[in-house]
PDB file of C-alpha atoms in Angstrom:
ATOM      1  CA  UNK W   1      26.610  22.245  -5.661  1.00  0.00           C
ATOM      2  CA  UNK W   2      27.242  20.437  -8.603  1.00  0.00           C
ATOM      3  CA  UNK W   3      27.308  16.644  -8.316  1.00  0.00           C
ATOM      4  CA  UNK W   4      28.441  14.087 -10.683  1.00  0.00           C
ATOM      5  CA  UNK W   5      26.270  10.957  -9.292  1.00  0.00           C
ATOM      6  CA  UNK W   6      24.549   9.645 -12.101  1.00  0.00           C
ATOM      7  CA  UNK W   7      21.396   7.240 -11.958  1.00  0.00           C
ATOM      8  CA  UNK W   8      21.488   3.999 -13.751  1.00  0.00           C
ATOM      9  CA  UNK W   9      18.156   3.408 -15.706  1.00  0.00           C
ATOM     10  CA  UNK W  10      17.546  -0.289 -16.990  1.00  0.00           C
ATOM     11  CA  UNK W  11      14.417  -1.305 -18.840  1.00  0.00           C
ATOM     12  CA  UNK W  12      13.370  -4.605 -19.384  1.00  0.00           C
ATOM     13  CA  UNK W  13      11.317  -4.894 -22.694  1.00  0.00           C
ATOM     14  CA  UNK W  14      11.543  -8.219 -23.556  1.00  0.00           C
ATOM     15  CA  UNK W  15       7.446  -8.708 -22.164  1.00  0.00           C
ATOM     16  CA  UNK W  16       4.517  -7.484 -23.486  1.00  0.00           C
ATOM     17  CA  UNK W  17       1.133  -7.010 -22.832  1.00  0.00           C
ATOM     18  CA  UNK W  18      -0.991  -6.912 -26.221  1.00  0.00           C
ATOM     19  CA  UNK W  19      -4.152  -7.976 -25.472  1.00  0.00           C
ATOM     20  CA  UNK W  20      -3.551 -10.420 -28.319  1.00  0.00           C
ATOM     21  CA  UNK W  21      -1.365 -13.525 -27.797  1.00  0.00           C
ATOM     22  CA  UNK W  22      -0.656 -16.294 -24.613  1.00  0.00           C
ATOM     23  CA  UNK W  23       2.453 -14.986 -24.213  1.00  0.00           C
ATOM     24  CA  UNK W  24       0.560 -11.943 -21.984  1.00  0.00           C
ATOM     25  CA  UNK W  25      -0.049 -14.465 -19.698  1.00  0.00           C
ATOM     26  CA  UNK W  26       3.522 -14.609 -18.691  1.00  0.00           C
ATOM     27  CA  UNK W  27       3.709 -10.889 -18.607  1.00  0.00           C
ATOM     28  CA  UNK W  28       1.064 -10.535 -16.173  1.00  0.00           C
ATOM     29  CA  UNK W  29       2.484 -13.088 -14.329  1.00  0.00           C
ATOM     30  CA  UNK W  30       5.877 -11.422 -14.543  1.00  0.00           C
ATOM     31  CA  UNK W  31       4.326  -7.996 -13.247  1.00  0.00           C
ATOM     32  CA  UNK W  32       2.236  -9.686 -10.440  1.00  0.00           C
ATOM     33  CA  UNK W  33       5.436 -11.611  -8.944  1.00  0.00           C
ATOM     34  CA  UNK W  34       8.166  -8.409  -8.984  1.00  0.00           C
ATOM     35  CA  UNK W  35       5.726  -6.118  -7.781  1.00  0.00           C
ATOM     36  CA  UNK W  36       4.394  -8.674  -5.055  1.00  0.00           C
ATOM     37  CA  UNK W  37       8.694  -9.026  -4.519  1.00  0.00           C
ATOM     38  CA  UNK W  38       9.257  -5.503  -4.505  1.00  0.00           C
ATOM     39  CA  UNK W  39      11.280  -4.951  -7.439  1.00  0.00           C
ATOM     40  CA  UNK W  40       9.490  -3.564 -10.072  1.00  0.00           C
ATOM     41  CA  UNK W  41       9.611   0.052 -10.387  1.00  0.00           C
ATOM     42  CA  UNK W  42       7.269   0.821 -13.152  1.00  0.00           C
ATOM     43  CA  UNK W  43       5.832  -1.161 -16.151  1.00  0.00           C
ATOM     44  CA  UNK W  44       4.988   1.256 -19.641  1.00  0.00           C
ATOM     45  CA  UNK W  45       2.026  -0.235 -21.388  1.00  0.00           C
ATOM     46  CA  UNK W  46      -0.948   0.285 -23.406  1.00  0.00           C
ATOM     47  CA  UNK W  47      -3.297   1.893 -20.825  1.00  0.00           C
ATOM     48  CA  UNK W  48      -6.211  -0.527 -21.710  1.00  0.00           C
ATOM     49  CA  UNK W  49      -3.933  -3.420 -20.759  1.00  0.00           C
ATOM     50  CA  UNK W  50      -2.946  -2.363 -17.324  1.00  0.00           C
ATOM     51  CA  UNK W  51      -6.723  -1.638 -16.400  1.00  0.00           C
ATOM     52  CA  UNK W  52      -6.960  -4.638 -14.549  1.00  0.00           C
ATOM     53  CA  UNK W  53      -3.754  -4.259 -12.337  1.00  0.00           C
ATOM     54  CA  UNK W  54      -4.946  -0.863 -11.392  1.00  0.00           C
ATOM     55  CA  UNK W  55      -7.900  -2.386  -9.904  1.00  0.00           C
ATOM     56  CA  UNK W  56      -6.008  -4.633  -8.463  1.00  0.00           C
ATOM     57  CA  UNK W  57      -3.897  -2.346  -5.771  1.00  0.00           C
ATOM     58  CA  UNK W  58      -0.437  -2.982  -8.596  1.00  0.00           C
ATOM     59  CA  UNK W  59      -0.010   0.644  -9.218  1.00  0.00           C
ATOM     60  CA  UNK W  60       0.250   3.489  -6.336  1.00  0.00           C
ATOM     61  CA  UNK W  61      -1.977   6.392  -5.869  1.00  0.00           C
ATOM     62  CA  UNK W  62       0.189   9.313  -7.636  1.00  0.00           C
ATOM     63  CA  UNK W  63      -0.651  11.687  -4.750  1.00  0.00           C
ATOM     64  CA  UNK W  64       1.285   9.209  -2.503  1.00  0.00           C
ATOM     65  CA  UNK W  65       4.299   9.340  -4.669  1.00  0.00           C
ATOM     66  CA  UNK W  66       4.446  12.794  -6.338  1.00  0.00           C
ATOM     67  CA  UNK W  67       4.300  16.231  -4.633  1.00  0.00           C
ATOM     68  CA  UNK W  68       1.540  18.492  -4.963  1.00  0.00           C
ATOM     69  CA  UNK W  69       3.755  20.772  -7.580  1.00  0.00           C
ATOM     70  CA  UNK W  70       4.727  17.373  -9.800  1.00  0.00           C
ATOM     71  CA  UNK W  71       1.074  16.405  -9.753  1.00  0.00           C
ATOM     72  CA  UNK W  72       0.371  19.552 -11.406  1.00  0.00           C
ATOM     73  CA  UNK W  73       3.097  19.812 -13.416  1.00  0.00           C
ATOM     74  CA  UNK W  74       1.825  16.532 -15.078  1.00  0.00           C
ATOM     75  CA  UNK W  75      -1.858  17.536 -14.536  1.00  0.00           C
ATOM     76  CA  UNK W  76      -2.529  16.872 -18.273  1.00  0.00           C
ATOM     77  CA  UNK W  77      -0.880  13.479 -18.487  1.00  0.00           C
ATOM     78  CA  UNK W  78      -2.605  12.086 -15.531  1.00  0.00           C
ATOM     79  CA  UNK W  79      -4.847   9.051 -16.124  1.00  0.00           C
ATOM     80  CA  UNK W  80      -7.845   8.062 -13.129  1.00  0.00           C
ATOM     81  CA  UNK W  81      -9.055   5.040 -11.653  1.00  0.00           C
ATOM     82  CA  UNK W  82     -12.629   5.109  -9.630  1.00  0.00           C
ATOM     83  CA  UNK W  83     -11.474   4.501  -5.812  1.00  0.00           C
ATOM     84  CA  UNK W  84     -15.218   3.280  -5.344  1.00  0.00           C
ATOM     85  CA  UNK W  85     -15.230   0.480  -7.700  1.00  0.00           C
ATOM     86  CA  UNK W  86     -11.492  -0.396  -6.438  1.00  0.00           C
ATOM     87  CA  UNK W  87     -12.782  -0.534  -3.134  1.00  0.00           C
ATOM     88  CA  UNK W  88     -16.119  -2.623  -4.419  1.00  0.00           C
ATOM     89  CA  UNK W  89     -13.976  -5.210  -5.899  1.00  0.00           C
ATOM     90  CA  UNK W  90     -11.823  -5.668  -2.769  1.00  0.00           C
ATOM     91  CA  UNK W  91     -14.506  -6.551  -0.783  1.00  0.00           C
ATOM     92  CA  UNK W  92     -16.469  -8.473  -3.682  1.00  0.00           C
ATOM     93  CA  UNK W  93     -16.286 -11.858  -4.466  1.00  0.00           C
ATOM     94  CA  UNK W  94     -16.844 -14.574  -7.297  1.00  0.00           C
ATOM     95  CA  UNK W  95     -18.908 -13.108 -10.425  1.00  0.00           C
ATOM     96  CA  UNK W  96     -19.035 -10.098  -8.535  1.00  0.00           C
ATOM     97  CA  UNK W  97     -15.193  -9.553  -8.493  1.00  0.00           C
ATOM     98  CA  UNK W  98     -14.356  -9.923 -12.287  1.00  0.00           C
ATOM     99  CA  UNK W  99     -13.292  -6.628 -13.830  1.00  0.00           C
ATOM    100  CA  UNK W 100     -13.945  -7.964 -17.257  1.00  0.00           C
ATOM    101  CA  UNK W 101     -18.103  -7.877 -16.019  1.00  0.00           C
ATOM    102  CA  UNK W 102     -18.269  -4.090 -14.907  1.00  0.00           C
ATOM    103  CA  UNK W 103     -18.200  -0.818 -16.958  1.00  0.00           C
ATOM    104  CA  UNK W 104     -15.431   0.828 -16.216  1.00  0.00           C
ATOM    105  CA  UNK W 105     -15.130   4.253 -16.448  1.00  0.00           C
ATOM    106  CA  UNK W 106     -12.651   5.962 -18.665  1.00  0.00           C
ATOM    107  CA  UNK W 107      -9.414   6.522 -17.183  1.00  0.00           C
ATOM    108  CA  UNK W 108      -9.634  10.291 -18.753  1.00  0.00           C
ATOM    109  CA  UNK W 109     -12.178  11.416 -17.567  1.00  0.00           C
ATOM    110  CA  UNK W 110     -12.123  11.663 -13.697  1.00  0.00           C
ATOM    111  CA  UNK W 111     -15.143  13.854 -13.720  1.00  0.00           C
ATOM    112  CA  UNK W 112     -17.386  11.121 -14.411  1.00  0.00           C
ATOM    113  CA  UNK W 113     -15.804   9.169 -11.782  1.00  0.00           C
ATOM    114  CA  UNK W 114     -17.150   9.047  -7.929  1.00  0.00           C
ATOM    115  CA  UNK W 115     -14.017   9.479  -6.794  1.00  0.00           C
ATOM    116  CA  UNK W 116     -11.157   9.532  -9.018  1.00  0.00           C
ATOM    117  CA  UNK W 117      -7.429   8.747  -7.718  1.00  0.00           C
ATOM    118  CA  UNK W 118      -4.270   9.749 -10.374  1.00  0.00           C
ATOM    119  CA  UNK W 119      -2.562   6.022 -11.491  1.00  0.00           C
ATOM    120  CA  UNK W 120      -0.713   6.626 -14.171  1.00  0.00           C
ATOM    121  CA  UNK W 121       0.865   9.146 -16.294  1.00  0.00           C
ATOM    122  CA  UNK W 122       0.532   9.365 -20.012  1.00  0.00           C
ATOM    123  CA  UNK W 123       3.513   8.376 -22.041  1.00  0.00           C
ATOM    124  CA  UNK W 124       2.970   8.195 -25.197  1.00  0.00           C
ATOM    125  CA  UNK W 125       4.704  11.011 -26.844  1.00  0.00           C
ATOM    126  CA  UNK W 126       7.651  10.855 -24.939  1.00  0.00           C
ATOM    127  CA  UNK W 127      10.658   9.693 -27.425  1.00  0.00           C
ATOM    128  CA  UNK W 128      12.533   8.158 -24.697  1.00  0.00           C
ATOM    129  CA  UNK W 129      10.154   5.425 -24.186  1.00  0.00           C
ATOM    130  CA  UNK W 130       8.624   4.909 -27.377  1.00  0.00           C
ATOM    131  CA  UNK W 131      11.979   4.378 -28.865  1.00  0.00           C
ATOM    132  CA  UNK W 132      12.463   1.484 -26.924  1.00  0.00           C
ATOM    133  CA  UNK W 133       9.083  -0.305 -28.937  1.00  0.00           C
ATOM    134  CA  UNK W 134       9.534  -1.901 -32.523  1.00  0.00           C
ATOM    135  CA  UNK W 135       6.325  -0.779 -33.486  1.00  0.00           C
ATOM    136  CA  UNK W 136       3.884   2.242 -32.904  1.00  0.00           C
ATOM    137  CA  UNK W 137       3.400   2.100 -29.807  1.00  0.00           C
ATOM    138  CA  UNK W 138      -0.468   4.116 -28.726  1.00  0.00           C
ATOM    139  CA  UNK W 139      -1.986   5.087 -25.413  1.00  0.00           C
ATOM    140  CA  UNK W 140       0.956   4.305 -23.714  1.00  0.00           C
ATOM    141  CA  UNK W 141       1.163   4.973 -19.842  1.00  0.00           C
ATOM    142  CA  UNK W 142       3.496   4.531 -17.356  1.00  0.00           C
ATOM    143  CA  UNK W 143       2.332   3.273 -13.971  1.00  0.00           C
ATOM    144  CA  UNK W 144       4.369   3.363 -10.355  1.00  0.00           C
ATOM    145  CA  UNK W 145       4.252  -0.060  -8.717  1.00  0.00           C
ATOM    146  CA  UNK W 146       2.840  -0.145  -5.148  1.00  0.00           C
ATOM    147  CA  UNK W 147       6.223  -1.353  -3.923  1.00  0.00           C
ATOM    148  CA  UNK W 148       9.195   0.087  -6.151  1.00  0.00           C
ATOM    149  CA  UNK W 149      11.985   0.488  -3.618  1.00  0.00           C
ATOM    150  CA  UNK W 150      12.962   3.379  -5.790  1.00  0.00           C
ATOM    151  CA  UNK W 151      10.106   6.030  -5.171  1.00  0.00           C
ATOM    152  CA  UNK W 152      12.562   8.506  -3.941  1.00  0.00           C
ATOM    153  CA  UNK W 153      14.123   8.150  -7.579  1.00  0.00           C
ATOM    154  CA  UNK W 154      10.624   8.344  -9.171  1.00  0.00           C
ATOM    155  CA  UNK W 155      11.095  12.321  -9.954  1.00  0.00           C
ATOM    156  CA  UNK W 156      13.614  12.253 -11.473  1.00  0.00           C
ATOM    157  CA  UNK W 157      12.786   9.698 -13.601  1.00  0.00           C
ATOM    158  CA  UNK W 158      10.187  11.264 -14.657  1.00  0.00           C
ATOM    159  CA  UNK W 159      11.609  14.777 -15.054  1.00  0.00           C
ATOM    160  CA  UNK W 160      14.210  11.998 -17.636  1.00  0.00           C
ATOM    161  CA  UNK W 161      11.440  10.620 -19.445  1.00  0.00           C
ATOM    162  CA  UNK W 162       9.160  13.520 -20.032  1.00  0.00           C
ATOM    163  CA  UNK W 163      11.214  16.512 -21.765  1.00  0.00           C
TER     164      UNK W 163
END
C-alpha cells in the first residue's frame, strides 16, 4: 500500500576535507569520533581525501550493506580498496603502517587490485549532493560508515541521491 512516512535527511556541511588547510584536521577528527560513536551515517568527499579512512576500517564493505541487485545497479559508480594492503596495515606497525609511504592502488581500477572490496560509490554527478558545495565540487564519493545505525535506510538514500 501506499504509505505517507517520510524520511528526514540532514547533512552537515559545515567540515571539509581539502587536502589544503588545518582546518582538515578537525574534520578528520570529526569523522573519526561519530563514526567511532556510531552516528555518522555517511561522509561525501573528494575520493583522494577519504583514502586514508578506508584503510582504516571507517567505511563498510558495500557487499555488507547493499544487496547483490543494488551492487549492480551501481556497478559503474563503485570505487575499490585492496583488502590485502587493508589487512597489511592492520597488522603493521610504525613506518610500516603509514598509508602516506605505500602505493596505493587506484580506487577504479579493482582489476589491478589483489583483492578488491566495493567502499564507496561515486557521487559526483548527482545534483542533490553537489548542490549542497559552494564550489565545483570533483571526484566526489560517498562512503557508508562502519557503524551508521541507519543501514536499513541506506537504500533508499541512495535510490534519493542518485536519480
Amino acid at each position: 500500500g501506499i504509505t505517507n512516512k517520510k524520511t528526514q535527511v540532514a547533512f552537515t556541511t559545515n567540515f571539509a576535507l581539502t587536502g589544503e588547510n588545518a582546518a582538515d584536521f578537525q574534520t578528520q577528527e570529526t569523522i573519526t569520533v561519530q563514526s567511532g560513536a556510531g552516528s555518522l551515517d555517511f561522509v561525501v568527499c573528494p575520493v583522494s581525501h577519504l583514502i586514508d579512512f578506508a584503510y582504516g576500517g571507517v567505511f563498510a564493505d558495500l557487499r555488507e550493506v547493499l544487496s547483490a541487485e543494488e551492487l549492480e545497479k551501481y556497478k559503474s559508480r563503485l570505487l575499490y580498496i585492496d583488502l590485502t594492503i587493508y589487512e597489511y596495515l592492520e597488522s603493521a606497525s610504525g613506518d610500516e603502517a603509514d598509508i602516506n609511504k605505500m602505493e596505493i592502488p587506484d580506487c577504479t581500477k579493482p582489476e589491478e587490485m589483489d583483492n578488491p572490496v566495493p567502499i564507496y560509490i561515486n557521487v559526483d554527478d548527482c545534483s542533490k549532493i553537489t548542490n549542497l558545495y559552494s564550489y565545483d565540487p570533483k571526484d566526489l564519493c560517498l562512503g557508508i560508515s562502519i557503524t551508521t545505525p541507519h543501514s536499513e535506510q541506506i537504500s533508499k538514500f541512495l535510490d534519493y541521491v542518485i536519480e
